[in-house]
Amino acid sequence: MSDSEKTPENRLRKELPQEVPATEPDVTQAAPEDKQLSEDKQLSEEKRPSEEEQPSLTGRQRLVKGLWPPRVTRAQLIVAVLLFGLGFGLAVQVASNSNSDSALRGARQEDLVRILDELDNRTQRLEDEKQGLEKQRDELENSSNQAEEARKQTVEKEKQLGILAGTAAAQGPGITMTIEDTKGTVQADMLLDAIQELRAAGAEAIQVNDVRVVANTYLTDSGKSVSVDGNKINAPFRFKVIGKPADLEPALNIPGGVVQTLEKEQATVAVERSNKIIVDALRAAKRPDYARSSSQ
């Protein structure tokens, strides 16, 4: 054996086979499955239009595509429900205000001026009452003899309360309203509306026929007549009212008011002003069964 064959390098080359260069795979000899996949890919690429061939979308089309179909989240749904409820409430409020104002839409200018004057008069009466109470308070605070001043005010207050309670007679300026009901169509609720309208206009004492009207007065229908606090009264119904005539009469003649309502029922209403009206129907003082003054 020669020296060259004894070296390790030559020994390895001798034992290993010679290197064979790698050859590229033949497409024709590929597996059937790979060949089929390659053909499908080539067909799909041929069928797919190029980016240049695809039609471009306009701005409006992209906007419509983004808005429809809508994608509503839970928060958006809650907000929509709240907005709907708010809008419904506003609509109901506007409708109620429109109904309350409909009675004045057809009124004449003279009637509207009369209603405005009546509201001004009510405001003035409340302001005068406020000033009177403030004056009484100042007199009590500044009087040197507070006990005597308090006694005077107590006596005066007792007279006022007696008039309001119907236990004392009263006189003063006011009106007389007479309702003729030949058809028997006037009912208790119509007379009650007249009483409430007069009270709102500042009436201080009211008498219907021979019955004194007080805070707890009630009216009921009794056949073709009316009962006031259980006392049956018949037509003609005569109201004697003490108060400011310039406020009481317009309150009865406002559009859609007491006079027009009674005339629709074929009743005749006559209102007269007077500088002296006497309300002399009295009610017995009733002692409460359970209530007592807190000063006792």
CSV table of C-alpha atoms in Angstrom, one decimal:
chain,number,residue,atom,x,y,z
A,1,MET,CA,0.0,0.0,0.0
A,2,SER,CA,1.3,3.4,-1.0
A,3,ASP,CA,1.7,6.3,1.3
A,4,SER,CA,-1.1,8.3,-0.4
A,5,GLU,CA,-3.6,5.5,0.3
A,6,LYS,CA,-2.7,5.4,3.9
A,7,THR,CA,-3.8,9.0,4.6
A,8,PRO,CA,-7.2,9.4,6.2
A,9,GLU,CA,-8.5,11.7,3.5
A,10,ASN,CA,-7.8,9.2,0.7
A,11,ARG,CA,-9.3,6.4,2.8
A,12,LEU,CA,-12.6,8.2,3.2
A,13,ARG,CA,-12.9,9.0,-0.5
A,14,LYS,CA,-12.3,5.5,-1.3
A,15,GLU,CA,-14.9,4.2,1.0
A,16,LEU,CA,-17.7,6.7,0.0
A,17,PRO,CA,-19.4,6.7,-3.4
A,18,GLN,CA,-18.8,9.5,-5.8
A,19,GLU,CA,-21.1,12.6,-5.5
A,20,VAL,CA,-23.9,12.8,-7.9
A,21,PRO,CA,-25.0,16.3,-8.9
A,22,ALA,CA,-28.6,17.2,-8.0
A,23,THR,CA,-31.0,17.4,-10.9
A,24,GLU,CA,-34.2,19.6,-11.1
A,25,PRO,CA,-37.5,17.7,-10.7
A,26,ASP,CA,-39.3,17.0,-13.9
A,27,VAL,CA,-42.7,18.6,-13.9
A,28,THR,CA,-44.0,15.9,-16.2
A,29,GLN,CA,-42.9,13.3,-13.6
A,30,ALA,CA,-44.5,15.1,-10.6
A,31,ALA,CA,-47.2,13.4,-8.5
A,32,PRO,CA,-50.7,13.6,-9.9
A,33,GLU,CA,-51.9,15.6,-6.8
A,34,ASP,CA,-49.3,18.3,-7.2
A,35,LYS,CA,-50.0,18.5,-10.9
A,36,GLN,CA,-53.7,19.0,-10.3
A,37,LEU,CA,-53.1,21.8,-7.7
A,38,SER,CA,-50.8,23.6,-10.0
A,39,GLU,CA,-53.4,23.5,-12.8
A,40,ASP,CA,-56.1,24.8,-10.4
A,41,LYS,CA,-53.9,27.7,-9.3
A,42,GLN,CA,-53.2,28.6,-12.9
A,43,LEU,CA,-56.9,28.6,-13.8
A,44,SER,CA,-57.8,30.7,-10.8
A,45,GLU,CA,-55.2,33.2,-11.6
A,46,GLU,CA,-56.4,33.4,-15.2
A,47,LYS,CA,-60.1,33.8,-14.1
A,48,ARG,CA,-59.3,36.5,-11.5
A,49,PRO,CA,-59.3,40.0,-13.0
A,50,SER,CA,-56.4,42.2,-12.5
A,51,GLU,CA,-56.6,45.1,-10.2
A,52,GLU,CA,-56.7,47.4,-13.2
A,53,GLU,CA,-59.8,45.6,-14.6
A,54,GLN,CA,-61.8,45.8,-11.3
A,55,PRO,CA,-64.3,48.7,-11.3
A,56,SER,CA,-63.5,51.4,-8.7
A,57,LEU,CA,-66.3,52.5,-6.3
A,58,THR,CA,-67.5,56.1,-6.1
A,59,GLY,CA,-67.7,58.0,-2.8
A,60,ARG,CA,-71.5,57.6,-2.6
A,61,GLN,CA,-71.2,53.9,-3.1
A,62,ARG,CA,-68.6,53.5,-0.4
A,63,LEU,CA,-70.8,55.6,1.9
A,64,VAL,CA,-73.8,53.4,1.3
A,65,LYS,CA,-71.7,50.3,1.7
A,66,GLY,CA,-70.5,51.5,5.0
A,67,LEU,CA,-73.9,52.5,6.3
A,68,TRP,CA,-75.9,49.4,5.1
A,69,PRO,CA,-76.4,47.0,6.6
A,70,PRO,CA,-76.4,49.0,9.8
A,71,ARG,CA,-74.2,47.8,12.7
A,72,VAL,CA,-76.0,48.8,15.9
A,73,THR,CA,-74.3,48.4,19.2
A,74,ARG,CA,-76.0,48.0,22.6
A,75,ALA,CA,-75.0,51.5,23.7
A,76,GLN,CA,-76.4,53.0,20.4
A,77,LEU,CA,-79.7,51.2,21.0
A,78,ILE,CA,-80.0,52.5,24.5
A,79,VAL,CA,-79.3,56.1,23.4
A,80,ALA,CA,-81.9,55.7,20.6
A,81,VAL,CA,-84.6,54.5,23.1
A,82,LEU,CA,-83.8,57.5,25.4
A,83,LEU,CA,-84.1,60.0,22.6
A,84,PHE,CA,-87.4,58.5,21.5
A,85,GLY,CA,-88.8,58.8,25.0
A,86,LEU,CA,-87.6,62.4,25.2
A,87,GLY,CA,-89.2,63.3,21.9
A,88,PHE,CA,-92.5,61.6,22.9
A,89,GLY,CA,-92.6,63.6,26.1
A,90,LEU,CA,-92.0,66.9,24.3
A,91,ALA,CA,-94.7,66.1,21.8
A,92,VAL,CA,-97.2,65.3,24.6
A,93,GLN,CA,-96.3,68.6,26.4
A,94,VAL,CA,-96.7,70.6,23.2
A,95,ALA,CA,-100.1,69.0,22.5
A,96,SER,CA,-101.3,69.7,26.0
A,97,ASN,CA,-100.3,73.3,25.8
A,98,SER,CA,-102.0,73.6,22.5
A,99,ASN,CA,-105.3,72.2,23.9
A,100,SER,CA,-105.1,74.6,26.9
A,101,ASP,CA,-104.6,77.6,24.5
A,102,SER,CA,-107.3,76.5,22.0
A,103,ALA,CA,-110.1,78.1,24.2
A,104,LEU,CA,-108.5,81.5,23.7
A,105,ARG,CA,-107.6,81.3,20.0
A,106,GLY,CA,-111.1,82.2,18.9
A,107,ALA,CA,-111.6,85.0,21.5
A,108,ARG,CA,-112.0,88.5,20.4
A,109,GLN,CA,-109.5,91.2,21.3
A,110,GLU,CA,-111.9,92.8,23.8
A,111,ASP,CA,-112.3,89.4,25.6
A,112,LEU,CA,-108.5,88.9,25.7
A,113,VAL,CA,-108.0,92.4,27.2
A,114,ARG,CA,-110.7,91.7,29.8
A,115,ILE,CA,-109.1,88.4,30.8
A,116,LEU,CA,-105.7,90.1,31.1
A,117,ASP,CA,-107.2,92.8,33.2
A,118,GLU,CA,-108.8,90.2,35.5
A,119,LEU,CA,-105.4,88.5,35.9
A,120,ASP,CA,-103.8,91.8,36.8
A,121,ASN,CA,-106.5,92.5,39.3
A,122,ARG,CA,-106.0,89.1,41.0
A,123,THR,CA,-102.3,89.8,41.2
A,124,GLN,CA,-103.0,93.2,42.7
A,125,ARG,CA,-105.3,91.7,45.3
A,126,LEU,CA,-102.7,89.2,46.4
A,127,GLU,CA,-100.1,91.9,46.6
A,128,ASP,CA,-102.4,94.1,48.8
A,129,GLU,CA,-103.1,91.1,51.1
A,130,LYS,CA,-99.3,90.5,51.3
A,131,GLN,CA,-98.7,94.2,52.3
A,132,GLY,CA,-101.5,94.0,54.8
A,133,LEU,CA,-100.0,91.0,56.5
A,134,GLU,CA,-96.6,92.7,56.5
A,135,LYS,CA,-98.1,95.8,58.1
A,136,GLN,CA,-99.7,93.7,60.9
A,137,ARG,CA,-96.3,92.0,61.5
A,138,ASP,CA,-94.6,95.4,61.7
A,139,GLU,CA,-97.2,96.8,64.1
A,140,LEU,CA,-96.8,93.8,66.4
A,141,GLU,CA,-93.0,94.2,66.4
A,142,ASN,CA,-92.9,98.0,66.8
A,143,SER,CA,-95.9,98.6,69.1
A,144,SER,CA,-95.1,99.7,72.6
A,145,ASN,CA,-98.1,97.8,73.9
A,146,GLN,CA,-97.9,94.6,72.0
A,147,ALA,CA,-100.6,92.9,74.1
A,148,GLU,CA,-103.2,95.5,73.4
A,149,GLU,CA,-102.3,95.6,69.7
A,150,ALA,CA,-102.5,91.8,69.6
A,151,ARG,CA,-105.9,91.9,71.1
A,152,LYS,CA,-107.2,94.4,68.6
A,153,GLN,CA,-105.9,92.4,65.7
A,154,THR,CA,-107.5,89.3,67.3
A,155,VAL,CA,-110.9,90.9,67.4
A,156,GLU,CA,-110.6,92.1,63.8
A,157,LYS,CA,-109.4,88.7,62.7
A,158,GLU,CA,-112.4,87.1,64.5
A,159,LYS,CA,-114.8,89.3,62.5
A,160,GLN,CA,-113.1,88.4,59.3
A,161,LEU,CA,-113.2,84.7,60.1
A,162,GLY,CA,-116.8,85.0,61.0
A,163,ILE,CA,-117.7,86.4,57.6
A,164,LEU,CA,-115.7,83.6,55.9
A,165,ALA,CA,-117.2,80.9,58.1
A,166,GLY,CA,-120.8,82.3,57.5
A,167,THR,CA,-121.5,82.9,61.2
A,168,ALA,CA,-121.6,86.7,60.8
A,169,ALA,CA,-123.6,88.9,58.4
A,170,ALA,CA,-121.7,91.0,55.9
A,171,GLN,CA,-122.3,93.9,53.6
A,172,GLY,CA,-120.4,95.8,50.9
A,173,PRO,CA,-120.1,96.4,47.2
A,174,GLY,CA,-120.7,93.5,44.9
A,175,ILE,CA,-123.0,92.0,42.3
A,176,THR,CA,-126.3,90.2,42.1
A,177,MET,CA,-126.6,87.3,39.5
A,178,THR,CA,-130.0,85.9,38.7
A,179,ILE,CA,-130.4,82.7,36.7
A,180,GLU,CA,-133.8,81.9,35.2
A,181,ASP,CA,-134.2,78.2,34.4
A,182,THR,CA,-137.6,77.6,32.7
A,183,LYS,CA,-136.4,74.4,31.0
A,184,GLY,CA,-135.0,72.8,34.2
A,185,THR,CA,-131.6,72.2,32.5
A,186,VAL,CA,-129.4,73.9,35.1
A,187,GLN,CA,-127.5,71.4,37.2
A,188,ALA,CA,-125.5,71.4,40.4
A,189,ASP,CA,-122.1,71.3,38.7
A,190,MET,CA,-123.0,74.5,36.7
A,191,LEU,CA,-123.8,76.4,39.9
A,192,LEU,CA,-120.7,75.1,41.5
A,193,ASP,CA,-118.6,76.4,38.6
A,194,ALA,CA,-120.2,79.8,39.1
A,195,ILE,CA,-119.2,79.7,42.8
A,196,GLN,CA,-115.6,78.7,42.1
A,197,GLU,CA,-115.3,81.4,39.4
A,198,LEU,CA,-116.6,84.0,41.8
A,199,ARG,CA,-114.2,82.9,44.5
A,200,ALA,CA,-111.3,83.0,42.1
A,201,ALA,CA,-112.3,86.6,41.2
A,202,GLY,CA,-112.1,87.7,44.8
A,203,ALA,CA,-115.6,87.1,46.2
A,204,GLU,CA,-115.5,87.4,50.0
A,205,ALA,CA,-119.1,86.4,50.8
A,206,ILE,CA,-121.6,84.5,48.7
A,207,GLN,CA,-125.3,83.6,49.3
A,208,VAL,CA,-127.4,81.5,47.0
A,209,ASN,CA,-131.1,82.1,47.6
A,210,ASP,CA,-131.3,81.6,51.4
A,211,VAL,CA,-128.2,79.5,51.9
A,212,ARG,CA,-124.8,80.9,52.9
A,213,VAL,CA,-121.9,79.5,50.8
A,214,VAL,CA,-118.8,78.6,52.8
A,215,ALA,CA,-115.6,76.7,52.3
A,216,ASN,CA,-117.1,73.2,52.8
A,217,THR,CA,-120.3,73.9,50.8
A,218,TYR,CA,-121.4,71.1,48.5
A,219,LEU,CA,-124.1,71.0,45.8
A,220,THR,CA,-126.1,68.0,44.5
A,221,ASP,CA,-128.8,67.5,42.0
A,222,SER,CA,-132.3,66.9,43.5
A,223,GLY,CA,-134.7,66.1,40.7
A,224,LYS,CA,-135.2,69.2,38.6
A,225,SER,CA,-133.8,71.4,41.4
A,226,VAL,CA,-130.5,71.7,43.3
A,227,SER,CA,-129.6,71.1,46.9
A,228,VAL,CA,-127.0,73.3,48.6
A,229,ASP,CA,-125.6,71.7,51.8
A,230,GLY,CA,-128.7,69.6,51.9
A,231,ASN,CA,-131.1,72.6,51.5
A,232,LYS,CA,-133.3,72.3,48.4
A,233,ILE,CA,-133.5,75.5,46.3
A,234,ASN,CA,-135.5,76.1,43.2
A,235,ALA,CA,-135.1,78.4,40.2
A,236,PRO,CA,-134.7,81.3,39.8
A,237,PHE,CA,-131.2,81.0,41.4
A,238,ARG,CA,-130.2,84.3,43.0
A,239,PHE,CA,-126.6,84.9,43.9
A,240,LYS,CA,-125.6,87.7,46.2
A,241,VAL,CA,-121.9,88.2,46.1
A,242,ILE,CA,-119.7,90.8,48.0
A,243,GLY,CA,-116.5,91.8,46.3
A,244,LYS,CA,-115.1,94.2,43.8
A,245,PRO,CA,-117.7,94.5,41.0
A,246,ALA,CA,-115.1,95.3,38.4
A,247,ASP,CA,-113.5,91.9,39.0
A,248,LEU,CA,-116.6,89.8,39.6
A,249,GLU,CA,-118.7,90.6,36.5
A,250,PRO,CA,-115.9,90.1,33.9
A,251,ALA,CA,-115.1,86.8,35.5
A,252,LEU,CA,-118.5,85.5,34.7
A,253,ASN,CA,-118.6,86.9,31.2
A,254,ILE,CA,-115.3,85.5,29.9
A,255,PRO,CA,-115.5,83.4,26.6
A,256,GLY,CA,-116.5,79.9,27.5
A,257,GLY,CA,-117.3,81.0,31.1
A,258,VAL,CA,-120.3,80.7,33.4
A,259,VAL,CA,-122.7,82.9,31.5
A,260,GLN,CA,-122.0,81.3,28.1
A,261,THR,CA,-122.3,77.8,29.5
A,262,LEU,CA,-125.7,78.6,31.1
A,263,GLU,CA,-127.0,80.3,28.0
A,264,LYS,CA,-126.1,77.2,26.0
A,265,GLU,CA,-128.5,75.3,28.4
A,266,GLN,CA,-131.2,77.8,27.4
A,267,ALA,CA,-131.0,79.6,30.8
A,268,THR,CA,-131.2,83.4,31.2
A,269,VAL,CA,-128.5,85.1,33.2
A,270,ALA,CA,-128.7,88.7,34.5
A,271,VAL,CA,-125.7,90.3,36.3
A,272,GLU,CA,-126.1,93.7,38.2
A,273,ARG,CA,-123.5,95.7,40.0
A,274,SER,CA,-124.3,97.3,43.3
A,275,ASN,CA,-122.5,99.5,45.9
A,276,LYS,CA,-124.3,97.7,48.7
A,277,ILE,CA,-124.9,94.0,48.9
A,278,ILE,CA,-126.2,92.5,52.1
A,279,VAL,CA,-125.4,88.8,52.8
A,280,ASP,CA,-127.5,88.0,55.9
A,281,ALA,CA,-127.9,84.2,55.6
A,282,LEU,CA,-126.0,82.7,58.6
A,283,ARG,CA,-124.7,79.3,59.5
A,284,ALA,CA,-124.5,77.9,63.0
A,285,ALA,CA,-121.0,77.8,64.4
A,286,LYS,CA,-120.0,74.2,64.6
A,287,ARG,CA,-117.4,73.0,67.1
A,288,PRO,CA,-115.1,70.4,65.7
A,289,ASP,CA,-115.2,67.0,67.3
A,290,TYR,CA,-111.5,66.3,67.4
A,291,ALA,CA,-109.5,69.3,66.4
A,292,ARG,CA,-108.4,71.7,69.1
A,293,SER,CA,-106.4,74.9,69.1
A,294,SER,CA,-102.7,74.2,69.6
A,295,SER,CA,-102.5,77.1,72.2
A,296,GLN,CA,-104.7,75.2,74.7
